[in-house]
């Protein structure tokens, strides 16, 4: 694929996004950046949220991880669906009842100011790392496909992407993102469908043949009942429930879009529709993963192996085949998909980080229109710098990024999960000043326990570390309750 063609694709795609930004920024208020003026169509939000949730991680990492983890990730997806039901019928009514802009304001009402600030701070850390790791994967692929050929270093590639994101989000924020995410979701899903068609055509497989190839493959192992394994069904399923609640329902990024819907019922329809589309799409990407390995094996491509026999660099499998082996149309659709992933993985995250910090720490609701504009621009730039630094810190990482993201989430979202569950399902009052200590101690204890069990009993928490973390948080809150 020529450098000129790739450059043309990037320019055309960015031009489409800027056109959307121009249209949505007309007739905006100063609060449009944060609330979208609460007039977004629910079905549009639902479809667009799929792209933001998938990002480059699902797009590339999920198909690649099949080689080391078979179909076990689907156990986690089943748990996600249950978690979304909790979000729909418990959290969304709470957020609409309190008319929240930053969802962490609930913690102020329930516990006090220090708990409120602590919850928001944990979100800022979690989202900064999550958004950075998602963008890292997409930026690496753009570097491999395009920027390396121009001699542009990786750090400059990341700066270019962040600058482009700033250009179309700085005016209308979430009001623009609701619409751009819809376009990005379309290109992500189109790339998967085109790749599947290209592989089946290249191997002369019918639809039924392809399905049989997938379900009969050695990687098509869905349920794991081994107790010590990190892929054990109960660990994956429970972790899927809790991580969905934490990374979606307690995440300003995803909930900010939901709260742009006109009313509670529209927001609930949005979440239910989104959860079903997301589950089906992730299943599609897992199936695509098996087809990628089948095709790679048929043309003699082998991934390098680690010391324990596991595949290394699994995130390179899809990009390599799409760009170099499956033809021009597949390569173009893949690049459109990964460009969409690059933007969708960071635009809404930066908007959510800006919203949370300005409302939770800078008292944004009591500022004038001009003050809001200045603060928003300064904070948006500041978090762009933070994302850049985290990306450079992890730029040398290998393996599938999605596992790293969920491991980090288990430690950073665990205290948030504990705070909300304790707040909603108990009437116990706590000593607000000690909550920050509890929320810092809980992930440290979780990490220490995971190391001990791994070394002593070869027992792997897997993604269930978020449940252990949340439990330690709840136990700590009980210890500091008011008599």
CSV table of C-alpha atoms in Angstrom, one decimal:
chain,number,residue,atom,x,y,z
A,1,UNK,CA,0.0,0.0,0.0
A,2,UNK,CA,1.5,3.3,-1.1
A,3,UNK,CA,2.4,6.1,1.4
A,4,UNK,CA,0.3,8.5,-0.7
A,5,UNK,CA,-2.8,6.3,-0.4
A,6,UNK,CA,-2.4,6.0,3.3
A,7,UNK,CA,-1.9,9.8,3.7
A,8,UNK,CA,-5.0,10.4,1.5
A,9,UNK,CA,-7.1,8.1,3.8
A,10,UNK,CA,-6.0,10.0,6.9
A,11,UNK,CA,-6.7,13.4,5.3
A,12,UNK,CA,-10.2,12.4,4.1
A,13,UNK,CA,-11.1,10.8,7.4
A,14,UNK,CA,-10.0,13.8,9.4
A,15,UNK,CA,-11.8,16.1,7.0
A,16,UNK,CA,-15.1,14.1,7.7
A,17,UNK,CA,-14.5,14.5,11.5
A,18,UNK,CA,-13.9,18.2,11.2
A,19,UNK,CA,-17.1,18.6,9.2
A,20,UNK,CA,-19.0,16.9,11.9
A,21,UNK,CA,-17.3,19.1,14.5
A,22,UNK,CA,-18.2,22.3,12.6
A,23,UNK,CA,-21.9,21.3,12.3
A,24,UNK,CA,-22.3,20.2,15.9
A,25,UNK,CA,-20.5,23.3,17.3
A,26,UNK,CA,-23.1,25.7,15.9
A,27,UNK,CA,-25.7,27.0,18.4
A,28,UNK,CA,-23.7,25.5,21.3
A,29,UNK,CA,-23.8,26.8,24.9
A,30,UNK,CA,-20.8,26.9,27.3
A,31,UNK,CA,-22.1,23.6,28.8
A,32,UNK,CA,-22.3,21.8,25.5
A,33,UNK,CA,-18.7,20.5,26.0
A,34,UNK,CA,-19.8,18.8,29.2
A,35,UNK,CA,-23.5,17.8,28.8
A,36,UNK,CA,-24.2,17.9,25.0
A,37,UNK,CA,-27.1,20.1,26.0
A,38,UNK,CA,-28.9,16.8,27.0
A,39,UNK,CA,-30.5,16.3,23.6
A,40,UNK,CA,-28.6,13.4,22.0
A,41,UNK,CA,-30.8,10.7,20.3
A,42,UNK,CA,-30.4,7.5,22.4
A,43,UNK,CA,-30.0,5.1,19.5
A,44,UNK,CA,-27.1,7.3,18.2
A,45,UNK,CA,-25.4,7.3,21.6
A,46,UNK,CA,-25.8,3.5,21.9
A,47,UNK,CA,-24.2,2.8,18.5
A,48,UNK,CA,-21.4,5.3,19.0
A,49,UNK,CA,-20.6,3.9,22.5
A,50,UNK,CA,-19.8,0.6,20.9
A,51,UNK,CA,-16.8,2.1,19.0
A,52,UNK,CA,-15.6,3.9,22.2
A,53,UNK,CA,-15.8,0.7,24.2
A,54,UNK,CA,-14.1,-1.4,21.5
A,55,UNK,CA,-11.4,1.0,20.4
A,56,UNK,CA,-8.2,-0.4,19.0
A,57,UNK,CA,-7.9,-2.8,21.9
A,58,UNK,CA,-10.8,-5.0,20.8
A,59,UNK,CA,-10.1,-4.3,17.2
A,60,UNK,CA,-6.6,-5.7,17.3
A,61,UNK,CA,-6.0,-7.3,20.8
A,62,UNK,CA,-9.1,-9.5,21.0
A,63,UNK,CA,-8.4,-11.4,17.7
A,64,UNK,CA,-4.7,-11.7,18.7
A,65,UNK,CA,-5.3,-12.9,22.2
A,66,UNK,CA,-7.2,-16.0,20.9
A,67,UNK,CA,-3.8,-17.7,20.3
A,68,UNK,CA,-2.9,-17.7,24.0
A,69,UNK,CA,-6.4,-17.6,25.6
A,70,UNK,CA,-8.6,-19.5,23.2
A,71,UNK,CA,-12.3,-18.3,23.4
A,72,UNK,CA,-12.2,-17.9,27.2
A,73,UNK,CA,-12.6,-14.1,26.9
A,74,UNK,CA,-16.3,-14.8,26.0
A,75,UNK,CA,-16.9,-15.9,29.6
A,76,UNK,CA,-15.9,-12.3,30.5
A,77,UNK,CA,-18.3,-10.9,27.9
A,78,UNK,CA,-21.2,-12.9,29.4
A,79,UNK,CA,-20.5,-11.3,32.7
A,80,UNK,CA,-20.4,-7.9,31.0
A,81,UNK,CA,-24.0,-8.3,29.9
A,82,UNK,CA,-25.1,-8.9,33.5
A,83,UNK,CA,-23.1,-5.9,34.6
A,84,UNK,CA,-24.9,-3.7,32.1
A,85,UNK,CA,-28.3,-4.7,33.5
A,86,UNK,CA,-27.1,-3.3,36.9
A,87,UNK,CA,-26.0,-0.1,35.2
A,88,UNK,CA,-29.3,0.2,33.4
A,89,UNK,CA,-31.7,-0.3,36.3
A,90,UNK,CA,-29.6,0.9,39.4
A,91,UNK,CA,-27.0,3.4,38.4
A,92,UNK,CA,-28.8,5.4,35.6
A,93,UNK,CA,-31.9,6.1,37.7
A,94,UNK,CA,-29.6,7.4,40.5
A,95,UNK,CA,-27.6,9.7,38.2
A,96,UNK,CA,-30.8,11.2,36.6
A,97,UNK,CA,-32.4,11.6,40.0
A,98,UNK,CA,-29.4,13.7,41.2
A,99,UNK,CA,-29.0,15.5,37.8
A,100,UNK,CA,-25.3,14.9,37.8
A,101,UNK,CA,-22.7,16.2,35.4
A,102,UNK,CA,-19.8,14.5,37.1
A,103,UNK,CA,-21.1,11.2,38.4
A,104,UNK,CA,-18.7,11.3,41.4
A,105,UNK,CA,-20.7,14.1,43.0
A,106,UNK,CA,-22.8,11.3,44.4
A,107,UNK,CA,-20.0,10.4,46.7
A,108,UNK,CA,-20.1,13.9,48.2
A,109,UNK,CA,-23.8,13.5,49.0
A,110,UNK,CA,-23.3,10.1,50.5
A,111,UNK,CA,-20.0,10.3,52.4
A,112,UNK,CA,-18.4,13.8,52.2
A,113,UNK,CA,-16.0,15.9,50.3
A,114,UNK,CA,-12.8,13.9,50.9
A,115,UNK,CA,-14.5,10.7,49.6
A,116,UNK,CA,-15.8,12.7,46.6
A,117,UNK,CA,-12.4,13.9,45.7
A,118,UNK,CA,-10.9,10.5,46.3
A,119,UNK,CA,-13.4,8.8,44.0
A,120,UNK,CA,-12.8,11.4,41.3
A,121,UNK,CA,-9.0,11.1,41.6
A,122,UNK,CA,-9.1,7.3,41.2
A,123,UNK,CA,-11.2,7.8,38.0
A,124,UNK,CA,-8.6,10.3,36.7
A,125,UNK,CA,-5.8,7.8,37.3
A,126,UNK,CA,-7.8,4.9,35.8
A,127,UNK,CA,-9.0,6.8,32.7
A,128,UNK,CA,-5.6,8.3,32.0
A,129,UNK,CA,-3.9,4.9,31.9
A,130,UNK,CA,-6.8,3.2,30.1
A,131,UNK,CA,-7.0,5.9,27.4
A,132,UNK,CA,-3.2,6.0,27.0
A,133,UNK,CA,-2.9,2.2,26.6
A,134,UNK,CA,-5.7,2.1,24.0
A,135,UNK,CA,-4.1,4.9,22.0
A,136,UNK,CA,-0.7,3.3,22.3
A,137,UNK,CA,-1.9,0.3,20.4
A,138,UNK,CA,-3.5,2.3,17.6
A,139,UNK,CA,-0.5,4.7,17.4
A,140,UNK,CA,1.9,1.7,17.0
A,141,UNK,CA,-0.1,0.4,14.1
A,142,UNK,CA,-0.2,3.8,12.4
A,143,UNK,CA,3.6,4.0,13.0
A,144,UNK,CA,4.1,0.6,11.4
A,145,UNK,CA,1.8,1.3,8.4
A,146,UNK,CA,2.6,4.9,7.6
A,147,UNK,CA,4.8,7.1,9.8
A,148,UNK,CA,7.9,4.8,9.7
A,149,UNK,CA,7.9,5.1,5.9
A,150,UNK,CA,8.2,8.9,6.3
A,151,UNK,CA,11.0,8.6,9.0
A,152,UNK,CA,8.7,10.2,11.6
A,153,UNK,CA,9.6,9.0,15.2
A,154,UNK,CA,7.0,7.4,17.3
A,155,UNK,CA,6.7,10.2,19.9
A,156,UNK,CA,5.8,12.7,17.0
A,157,UNK,CA,3.2,10.3,15.8
A,158,UNK,CA,1.5,10.4,19.2
A,159,UNK,CA,1.7,14.2,19.3
A,160,UNK,CA,0.1,14.4,15.8
A,161,UNK,CA,-2.8,12.2,16.9
A,162,UNK,CA,-3.4,14.1,20.1
A,163,UNK,CA,-3.3,17.4,18.2
A,164,UNK,CA,-5.9,16.2,15.7
A,165,UNK,CA,-8.1,15.1,18.5
A,166,UNK,CA,-7.8,18.5,20.2
A,167,UNK,CA,-8.8,20.3,17.0
A,168,UNK,CA,-12.2,18.7,16.8
A,169,UNK,CA,-13.1,18.3,20.5
A,170,UNK,CA,-12.0,21.6,22.1
A,171,UNK,CA,-15.2,23.5,21.1
A,172,UNK,CA,-18.1,21.2,21.6
A,173,UNK,CA,-16.6,18.3,23.4
A,174,UNK,CA,-19.1,15.5,24.1
A,175,UNK,CA,-21.7,17.1,21.8
A,176,UNK,CA,-19.3,16.4,18.9
A,177,UNK,CA,-18.1,13.1,20.2
A,178,UNK,CA,-21.6,11.5,20.2
A,179,UNK,CA,-21.7,12.0,16.5
A,180,UNK,CA,-18.1,11.2,15.6
A,181,UNK,CA,-18.2,8.0,17.7
A,182,UNK,CA,-21.1,6.8,15.5
A,183,UNK,CA,-18.9,7.1,12.3
A,184,UNK,CA,-16.0,5.5,14.1
A,185,UNK,CA,-18.1,2.5,15.2
A,186,UNK,CA,-19.2,2.0,11.6
A,187,UNK,CA,-15.6,1.9,10.3
A,188,UNK,CA,-14.5,-0.5,13.1
A,189,UNK,CA,-17.2,-3.0,12.3
A,190,UNK,CA,-16.8,-2.6,8.5
A,191,UNK,CA,-13.1,-3.5,8.8
A,192,UNK,CA,-13.9,-6.8,10.7
A,193,UNK,CA,-16.6,-7.8,8.1
A,194,UNK,CA,-14.3,-7.0,5.2
A,195,UNK,CA,-11.4,-9.0,6.7
A,196,UNK,CA,-13.6,-12.0,7.4
A,197,UNK,CA,-14.8,-11.9,3.8
A,198,UNK,CA,-11.3,-11.6,2.4
A,199,UNK,CA,-10.0,-14.5,4.5
A,200,UNK,CA,-12.9,-16.8,3.5
A,201,UNK,CA,-12.5,-15.8,-0.2
A,202,UNK,CA,-8.7,-16.4,-0.1
A,203,UNK,CA,-9.2,-19.9,1.3
A,204,UNK,CA,-12.3,-20.6,-0.8
A,205,UNK,CA,-14.6,-21.1,2.2
A,206,UNK,CA,-18.3,-20.8,2.2
A,207,UNK,CA,-20.1,-19.2,5.2
A,208,UNK,CA,-20.9,-22.7,6.6
A,209,UNK,CA,-17.4,-23.9,6.0
A,210,UNK,CA,-16.0,-20.9,7.9
A,211,UNK,CA,-18.3,-21.5,10.9
A,212,UNK,CA,-17.3,-25.2,11.0
A,213,UNK,CA,-13.6,-24.2,10.8
A,214,UNK,CA,-14.0,-21.9,13.7
A,215,UNK,CA,-16.0,-24.1,16.0
A,216,UNK,CA,-13.9,-27.2,15.3
A,217,UNK,CA,-10.6,-25.4,15.9
A,218,UNK,CA,-8.4,-26.1,18.9
A,219,UNK,CA,-8.8,-22.4,20.0
A,220,UNK,CA,-12.6,-22.7,20.2
A,221,UNK,CA,-12.6,-23.5,23.9
A,222,UNK,CA,-15.2,-21.3,25.6
A,223,UNK,CA,-15.4,-22.5,29.2
A,224,UNK,CA,-12.5,-23.2,31.7
A,225,UNK,CA,-13.3,-25.0,34.9
A,226,UNK,CA,-9.7,-25.2,36.3
A,227,UNK,CA,-9.7,-23.5,39.7
A,228,UNK,CA,-6.2,-22.2,39.7
A,229,UNK,CA,-6.3,-20.7,36.2
A,230,UNK,CA,-6.8,-17.0,35.6
A,231,UNK,CA,-9.3,-18.0,32.8
A,232,UNK,CA,-11.6,-20.0,35.2
A,233,UNK,CA,-15.2,-19.4,34.3
A,234,UNK,CA,-16.3,-18.1,37.7
A,235,UNK,CA,-13.4,-15.7,37.9
A,236,UNK,CA,-14.0,-14.4,34.3
A,237,UNK,CA,-17.8,-14.2,34.7
A,238,UNK,CA,-17.7,-12.4,38.0
A,239,UNK,CA,-14.9,-10.1,36.9
A,240,UNK,CA,-16.9,-9.4,33.7
A,241,UNK,CA,-19.9,-8.2,35.8
A,242,UNK,CA,-17.8,-6.1,38.1
A,243,UNK,CA,-15.5,-4.6,35.5
A,244,UNK,CA,-18.5,-3.7,33.4
A,245,UNK,CA,-20.0,-1.9,36.3
A,246,UNK,CA,-16.7,-0.1,37.2
A,247,UNK,CA,-15.4,0.7,33.7
A,248,UNK,CA,-18.8,1.6,32.3
A,249,UNK,CA,-21.2,2.5,35.1
A,250,UNK,CA,-18.7,4.2,37.3
A,251,UNK,CA,-16.7,5.7,34.4
A,252,UNK,CA,-17.3,9.4,33.6
A,253,UNK,CA,-16.2,8.7,30.1
A,254,UNK,CA,-19.0,6.3,29.2
A,255,UNK,CA,-21.7,7.7,31.5
A,256,UNK,CA,-21.2,11.3,30.3
A,257,UNK,CA,-22.4,10.1,26.9
A,258,UNK,CA,-25.4,8.3,28.4
A,259,UNK,CA,-26.3,11.4,30.4
A,260,UNK,CA,-26.6,13.4,27.2
A,261,UNK,CA,-29.8,11.6,26.4
A,262,UNK,CA,-33.0,13.5,26.9
A,263,UNK,CA,-34.4,11.5,29.8
A,264,UNK,CA,-33.9,8.4,32.0
A,265,UNK,CA,-35.8,6.1,29.8
A,266,UNK,CA,-33.9,7.0,26.7
A,267,UNK,CA,-30.6,6.5,28.6
A,268,UNK,CA,-31.8,3.0,29.7
A,269,UNK,CA,-32.7,2.1,26.2
A,270,UNK,CA,-29.3,3.3,25.1
A,271,UNK,CA,-27.5,1.1,27.6
A,272,UNK,CA,-29.5,-2.1,26.9
A,273,UNK,CA,-29.0,-1.7,23.1
A,274,UNK,CA,-25.4,-0.9,23.5
A,275,UNK,CA,-24.7,-3.9,25.7
A,276,UNK,CA,-26.2,-6.4,23.2
A,277,UNK,CA,-24.5,-4.8,20.1
A,278,UNK,CA,-21.2,-4.8,22.0
A,279,UNK,CA,-21.5,-8.5,23.1
A,280,UNK,CA,-22.3,-9.6,19.5
A,281,UNK,CA,-19.4,-7.5,18.1
A,282,UNK,CA,-16.9,-8.9,20.6
A,283,UNK,CA,-18.0,-12.5,19.7
A,284,UNK,CA,-17.4,-11.6,16.0
A,285,UNK,CA,-13.9,-10.4,16.8
A,286,UNK,CA,-13.1,-13.6,18.7
A,287,UNK,CA,-14.2,-15.6,15.7
A,288,UNK,CA,-12.2,-13.4,13.4
A,289,UNK,CA,-9.2,-14.2,15.7
A,290,UNK,CA,-9.4,-17.9,14.9
A,291,UNK,CA,-9.7,-17.2,11.2
A,292,UNK,CA,-6.6,-15.0,11.3
A,293,UNK,CA,-4.6,-17.8,12.9
A,294,UNK,CA,-5.9,-20.3,10.4
A,295,UNK,CA,-5.0,-18.1,7.5
A,296,UNK,CA,-1.6,-17.2,8.9
A,297,UNK,CA,-0.8,-20.9,9.3
A,298,UNK,CA,-1.9,-21.6,5.7
A,299,UNK,CA,0.6,-19.1,4.3
A,300,UNK,CA,3.4,-20.0,6.7
A,301,UNK,CA,3.4,-17.0,9.1
A,302,UNK,CA,4.4,-17.9,12.7
A,303,UNK,CA,4.4,-15.5,15.7
A,304,UNK,CA,7.5,-15.6,17.9
A,305,UNK,CA,7.2,-17.7,21.1
A,306,UNK,CA,8.0,-16.8,24.7
A,307,UNK,CA,9.9,-18.9,27.2
A,308,UNK,CA,6.8,-20.7,28.3
A,309,UNK,CA,5.6,-21.4,24.8
A,310,UNK,CA,3.1,-18.6,24.5
A,311,UNK,CA,2.8,-16.4,21.5
A,312,UNK,CA,4.5,-13.0,21.6
A,313,UNK,CA,3.5,-9.8,19.8
A,314,UNK,CA,-0.1,-11.1,19.2
A,315,UNK,CA,-1.2,-7.5,18.6
A,316,UNK,CA,0.8,-7.5,15.3
A,317,UNK,CA,-1.1,-10.5,13.7
A,318,UNK,CA,-4.1,-8.6,12.4
A,319,UNK,CA,-2.3,-5.5,11.2
A,320,UNK,CA,0.4,-7.6,9.4
A,321,UNK,CA,-2.2,-9.8,7.5
A,322,UNK,CA,-4.6,-7.0,6.7
A,323,UNK,CA,-2.0,-4.6,5.3
A,324,UNK,CA,0.5,-7.0,3.7
A,325,UNK,CA,-1.4,-10.2,2.7
A,326,UNK,CA,-5.2,-9.7,2.3
A,327,UNK,CA,-5.3,-7.2,-0.6
A,328,UNK,CA,-5.9,-3.5,-1.0
A,329,UNK,CA,-9.5,-3.3,0.0
A,330,UNK,CA,-8.9,-5.1,3.3
A,331,UNK,CA,-5.8,-2.9,3.9
A,332,UNK,CA,-7.8,0.3,3.4
A,333,UNK,CA,-10.7,-0.9,5.5
A,334,UNK,CA,-8.3,-1.9,8.3
A,335,UNK,CA,-6.6,1.5,8.2
A,336,UNK,CA,-9.9,3.2,8.4
A,337,UNK,CA,-10.8,1.0,11.3
A,338,UNK,CA,-7.6,1.7,13.2
A,339,UNK,CA,-7.7,5.4,12.5
A,340,UNK,CA,-11.3,5.4,13.9
A,341,UNK,CA,-9.9,3.5,16.9
A,342,UNK,CA,-7.1,6.0,17.4
A,343,UNK,CA,-9.6,8.9,17.7
A,344,UNK,CA,-12.4,7.1,19.5
A,345,UNK,CA,-10.1,5.7,22.1
A,346,UNK,CA,-8.9,9.1,23.2
A,347,UNK,CA,-11.4,11.9,22.3
A,348,UNK,CA,-14.1,11.0,24.7
A,349,UNK,CA,-11.6,10.0,27.4
A,350,UNK,CA,-9.9,13.4,27.2
A,351,UNK,CA,-13.4,15.1,27.4
A,352,UNK,CA,-14.4,13.0,30.4
A,353,UNK,CA,-11.1,13.7,32.2
A,354,UNK,CA,-11.5,17.4,31.5
A,355,UNK,CA,-15.1,17.3,32.8
A,356,UNK,CA,-14.3,15.3,35.9
A,357,UNK,CA,-11.3,17.5,36.9
A,358,UNK,CA,-13.0,20.8,36.3
A,359,UNK,CA,-16.2,20.0,38.0
A,360,UNK,CA,-14.8,17.9,40.9
A,361,UNK,CA,-11.7,20.0,41.7
A,362,UNK,CA,-12.1,23.5,40.1
A,363,UNK,CA,-15.8,24.2,41.0
A,364,UNK,CA,-16.7,24.6,37.3
A,365,UNK,CA,-20.4,24.9,37.9
A,366,UNK,CA,-19.9,28.3,39.7
A,367,UNK,CA,-17.7,29.8,37.0
A,368,UNK,CA,-18.7,32.4,34.4
A,369,UNK,CA,-18.9,31.5,30.7
A,370,UNK,CA,-15.4,33.0,29.9
A,371,UNK,CA,-13.8,31.3,32.9
A,372,UNK,CA,-15.3,27.9,31.9
A,373,UNK,CA,-13.8,28.3,28.4
A,374,UNK,CA,-10.3,29.1,29.7
A,375,UNK,CA,-10.3,26.4,32.3
A,376,UNK,CA,-11.6,23.8,29.9
A,377,UNK,CA,-8.8,24.6,27.4
A,378,UNK,CA,-6.0,24.5,30.0
A,379,UNK,CA,-7.2,21.2,31.5
A,380,UNK,CA,-7.8,19.6,28.1
A,381,UNK,CA,-4.2,20.5,27.1
A,382,UNK,CA,-2.9,19.2,30.5
A,383,UNK,CA,-4.5,15.8,30.2
A,384,UNK,CA,-3.2,15.5,26.6
A,385,UNK,CA,0.3,15.9,28.0
A,386,UNK,CA,-0.4,13.3,30.7
A,387,UNK,CA,-1.7,10.8,28.0
A,388,UNK,CA,1.4,11.4,25.9
A,389,UNK,CA,3.8,10.7,28.9
A,390,UNK,CA,2.0,7.5,29.8
A,391,UNK,CA,2.1,6.2,26.2
A,392,UNK,CA,5.9,6.8,26.1
A,393,UNK,CA,6.3,5.0,29.4
A,394,UNK,CA,4.6,1.8,28.0
A,395,UNK,CA,5.8,2.2,24.4
A,396,UNK,CA,8.1,-0.9,24.7
A,397,UNK,CA,5.4,-3.3,26.0
A,398,UNK,CA,4.8,-6.6,24.2
A,399,UNK,CA,1.8,-9.0,24.2
A,400,UNK,CA,-1.9,-8.1,24.1
A,401,UNK,CA,-2.7,-4.7,25.5
A,402,UNK,CA,-6.2,-5.7,26.5
A,403,UNK,CA,-5.0,-8.0,29.3
A,404,UNK,CA,-2.8,-5.1,30.6
A,405,UNK,CA,-5.8,-2.7,30.5
A,406,UNK,CA,-8.0,-5.0,32.6
A,407,UNK,CA,-5.2,-5.8,35.0
A,408,UNK,CA,-4.7,-2.0,35.6
A,409,UNK,CA,-8.4,-1.6,35.9
A,410,UNK,CA,-8.6,-4.2,38.6
A,411,UNK,CA,-6.4,-2.1,40.8
A,412,UNK,CA,-7.6,1.4,39.9
A,413,UNK,CA,-11.4,0.9,39.6
A,414,UNK,CA,-11.6,-1.5,42.6
A,415,UNK,CA,-11.9,1.3,45.3
A,416,UNK,CA,-14.5,3.1,43.2
A,417,UNK,CA,-16.5,-0.2,43.0
A,418,UNK,CA,-16.3,-0.6,46.7
A,419,UNK,CA,-17.3,3.0,47.5
A,420,UNK,CA,-20.4,2.8,45.3
A,421,UNK,CA,-21.6,-0.6,46.4
A,422,UNK,CA,-21.1,0.3,50.0
A,423,UNK,CA,-22.9,3.6,49.5
A,424,UNK,CA,-25.9,2.3,47.7
A,425,UNK,CA,-26.5,-0.9,49.6
A,426,UNK,CA,-25.8,0.2,53.2
A,427,UNK,CA,-26.8,3.1,55.4
A,428,UNK,CA,-23.6,3.1,57.4
A,429,UNK,CA,-21.8,6.5,57.8
A,430,UNK,CA,-18.0,6.6,57.7
A,431,UNK,CA,-15.3,9.0,58.9
A,432,UNK,CA,-14.8,10.9,55.7
A,433,UNK,CA,-11.2,11.9,56.4
A,434,UNK,CA,-10.0,8.3,56.5
A,435,UNK,CA,-11.5,7.2,53.2
A,436,UNK,CA,-8.5,8.2,51.1
A,437,UNK,CA,-6.3,5.9,53.2
A,438,UNK,CA,-8.7,3.0,52.8
A,439,UNK,CA,-8.8,3.5,49.0
A,440,UNK,CA,-5.0,3.5,48.7
A,441,UNK,CA,-4.5,0.5,51.1
A,442,UNK,CA,-7.1,-1.7,49.3
A,443,UNK,CA,-5.2,-2.0,45.9
A,444,UNK,CA,-1.9,-2.4,47.8
A,445,UNK,CA,-3.3,-5.3,49.8
A,446,UNK,CA,-4.8,-6.9,46.7
A,447,UNK,CA,-1.5,-6.8,44.9
A,448,UNK,CA,0.4,-8.3,47.9
A,449,UNK,CA,-2.2,-11.0,48.3
A,450,UNK,CA,-2.1,-11.9,44.5
A,451,UNK,CA,1.7,-12.2,44.7
A,452,UNK,CA,1.6,-14.4,47.7
A,453,UNK,CA,-1.1,-16.8,46.3
A,454,UNK,CA,0.7,-17.0,43.0
A,455,UNK,CA,4.0,-17.9,44.6
A,456,UNK,CA,2.7,-20.2,47.3
A,457,UNK,CA,-0.2,-22.0,45.6
A,458,UNK,CA,0.1,-21.1,41.9
A,459,UNK,CA,-3.3,-19.5,42.2
A,460,UNK,CA,-4.0,-16.7,39.7
A,461,UNK,CA,-6.6,-14.0,40.5
A,462,UNK,CA,-6.9,-13.2,36.8
A,463,UNK,CA,-9.4,-10.3,36.3
A,464,UNK,CA,-11.1,-11.1,39.6
A,465,UNK,CA,-8.6,-8.8,41.3
A,466,UNK,CA,-11.2,-6.1,41.0
A,467,UNK,CA,-13.6,-8.0,43.3
A,468,UNK,CA,-10.9,-8.6,45.9
A,469,UNK,CA,-9.9,-4.9,45.7
A,470,UNK,CA,-13.6,-3.8,46.1
A,471,UNK,CA,-14.0,-6.2,49.1
A,472,UNK,CA,-10.9,-4.8,50.9
A,473,UNK,CA,-12.3,-1.3,50.3
A,474,UNK,CA,-15.7,-2.3,51.8
A,475,UNK,CA,-13.9,-3.9,54.8
A,476,UNK,CA,-11.9,-0.8,55.3
A,477,UNK,CA,-15.0,1.4,55.2
A,478,UNK,CA,-16.6,-0.8,57.9
A,479,UNK,CA,-13.5,-0.3,60.1
A,480,UNK,CA,-13.8,3.5,59.9
A,481,UNK,CA,-17.6,3.7,60.3
A,482,UNK,CA,-19.0,6.3,62.7
A,483,UNK,CA,-20.3,4.8,66.0
